[in-house]
Coordinates of C-alpha atoms and ligand atoms in Angstrom, one line a residue:
X1 CA 58.5 154.0 130.0
X2 CA 60.3 152.4 127.1
X3 CA 63.9 151.7 126.9
X4 CA 66.2 154.2 125.4
X5 CA 67.1 153.6 121.7
X6 CA 70.6 153.2 120.2
X7 CA 71.8 156.2 118.2
X8 CA 73.2 153.8 115.6
X9 CA 70.4 151.3 114.9
X10 CA 67.5 153.1 116.7
X11 CA 66.5 149.8 118.4
X12 CA 65.6 149.9 122.1
X13 CA 68.7 147.8 123.1
X14 CA 70.1 150.1 125.8
X15 CA 69.1 149.8 129.4
X16 CA 68.4 152.7 131.7
X17 CA 71.3 151.6 133.9
X18 CA 73.6 152.0 130.8
X19 CA 72.2 155.4 130.1
X20 CA 72.6 156.4 133.7
X21 CA 76.3 155.3 133.6
X22 CA 76.7 157.2 130.3
X23 CA 75.9 160.4 132.2
X24 CA 78.9 159.5 134.4
X25 CA 81.2 159.5 131.4
X26 CA 80.9 155.7 130.6
X27 CA 80.6 154.3 127.1
X28 CA 77.6 152.4 125.9
X29 CA 78.0 149.2 123.8
X30 CA 74.9 148.3 121.8
X31 CA 74.1 144.6 121.9
X32 CA 72.3 144.7 118.6
X33 CA 74.7 146.5 116.3
X34 CA 77.9 146.5 118.4
X35 CA 78.0 150.3 118.0
X36 CA 79.4 152.6 120.7
X37 CA 77.6 155.6 122.1
X38 CA 78.0 158.2 124.9
X39 CA 76.1 161.1 126.3
X40 CA 76.4 164.3 124.3
X41 CA 79.8 165.5 125.3
X42 CA 79.2 169.3 125.4
X43 CA 76.0 168.7 127.5
X44 CA 77.9 166.3 129.7
X45 CA 80.5 168.9 130.5
X46 CA 77.8 171.4 131.4
X47 CA 76.0 168.8 133.5
X48 CA 79.3 167.9 135.3
X49 CA 79.8 171.6 136.0
X50 CA 76.4 171.6 137.7
X51 CA 77.5 168.8 140.0
X52 CA 80.7 170.7 140.8
X53 CA 78.8 173.9 141.4
X54 CA 76.4 172.1 143.7
X55 CA 79.2 170.5 145.8
X56 CA 81.3 173.7 146.0
X57 CA 78.5 176.1 146.8
X58 CA 76.5 174.1 149.3
X59 CA 79.5 172.3 150.7
X60 CA 81.2 175.6 151.3
X61 CA 78.0 177.1 152.9
X62 CA 77.7 174.0 155.2
X63 CA 81.4 174.3 156.2
X64 CA 81.2 178.1 156.9
X65 CA 77.9 178.3 158.6
X66 CA 77.6 174.9 160.1
X67 CA 74.0 174.8 159.1
X68 CA 73.0 171.3 158.0
X69 CA 70.1 172.6 155.8
X70 CA 72.7 173.5 153.2
X71 CA 74.0 169.9 153.3
X72 CA 70.4 168.7 152.9
X73 CA 70.0 171.1 149.9
X74 CA 73.3 169.6 148.4
X75 CA 71.9 166.1 148.7
X76 CA 68.5 167.0 147.2
X77 CA 70.1 168.8 144.2
X78 CA 72.5 165.9 143.8
X79 CA 69.5 163.4 143.6
X80 CA 67.6 165.7 141.2
X81 CA 70.7 165.9 138.9
X82 CA 71.1 162.1 139.1
X83 CA 67.4 161.5 138.2
X84 CA 67.5 163.9 135.2
X85 CA 70.9 162.6 134.0
X86 CA 69.2 159.6 132.3
X87 CA 67.4 162.1 130.0
X88 CA 70.7 163.4 128.5
X89 CA 70.7 162.6 124.7
X90 CA 73.0 160.0 123.4
X91 CA 75.6 160.6 120.7
X92 CA 76.9 157.9 118.4
X93 CA 80.6 157.3 118.4
X94 CA 81.8 156.5 114.9
X95 CA 84.7 154.1 114.5
X96 CA 87.1 154.0 111.6
X97 CA 86.4 151.2 109.1
X98 CA 89.2 148.7 108.8
X99 CA 91.3 149.3 105.7
X100 CA 90.3 147.4 102.6
X101 CA 92.7 144.7 101.5
X102 CA 93.2 144.0 97.8
Ligands
ZN201 ZN1 72.6 149.8 118.1

């Protein structure tokens, strides 16, 4: 499995750990081109809603019924979401160029 590539320079300069953290709303700083990247924001909002849905539904069912299988289901879905979060596509963050001085 090769390393993820930077959306700016397309070099494999981003680690899987950085990509995992990007799925938790962290920014990525490319070591090669010094560019900034993040996970695709709209997809990240949807993905975060899946985490919230998982905790609210199965947490509620565990609380109401007292059945620990719902808690186990919550943990399993959480782990699956975490594993697939490294496959969220990255988006380049464009910075403003410094003003030209004459
Ligand atoms: Zn780069």
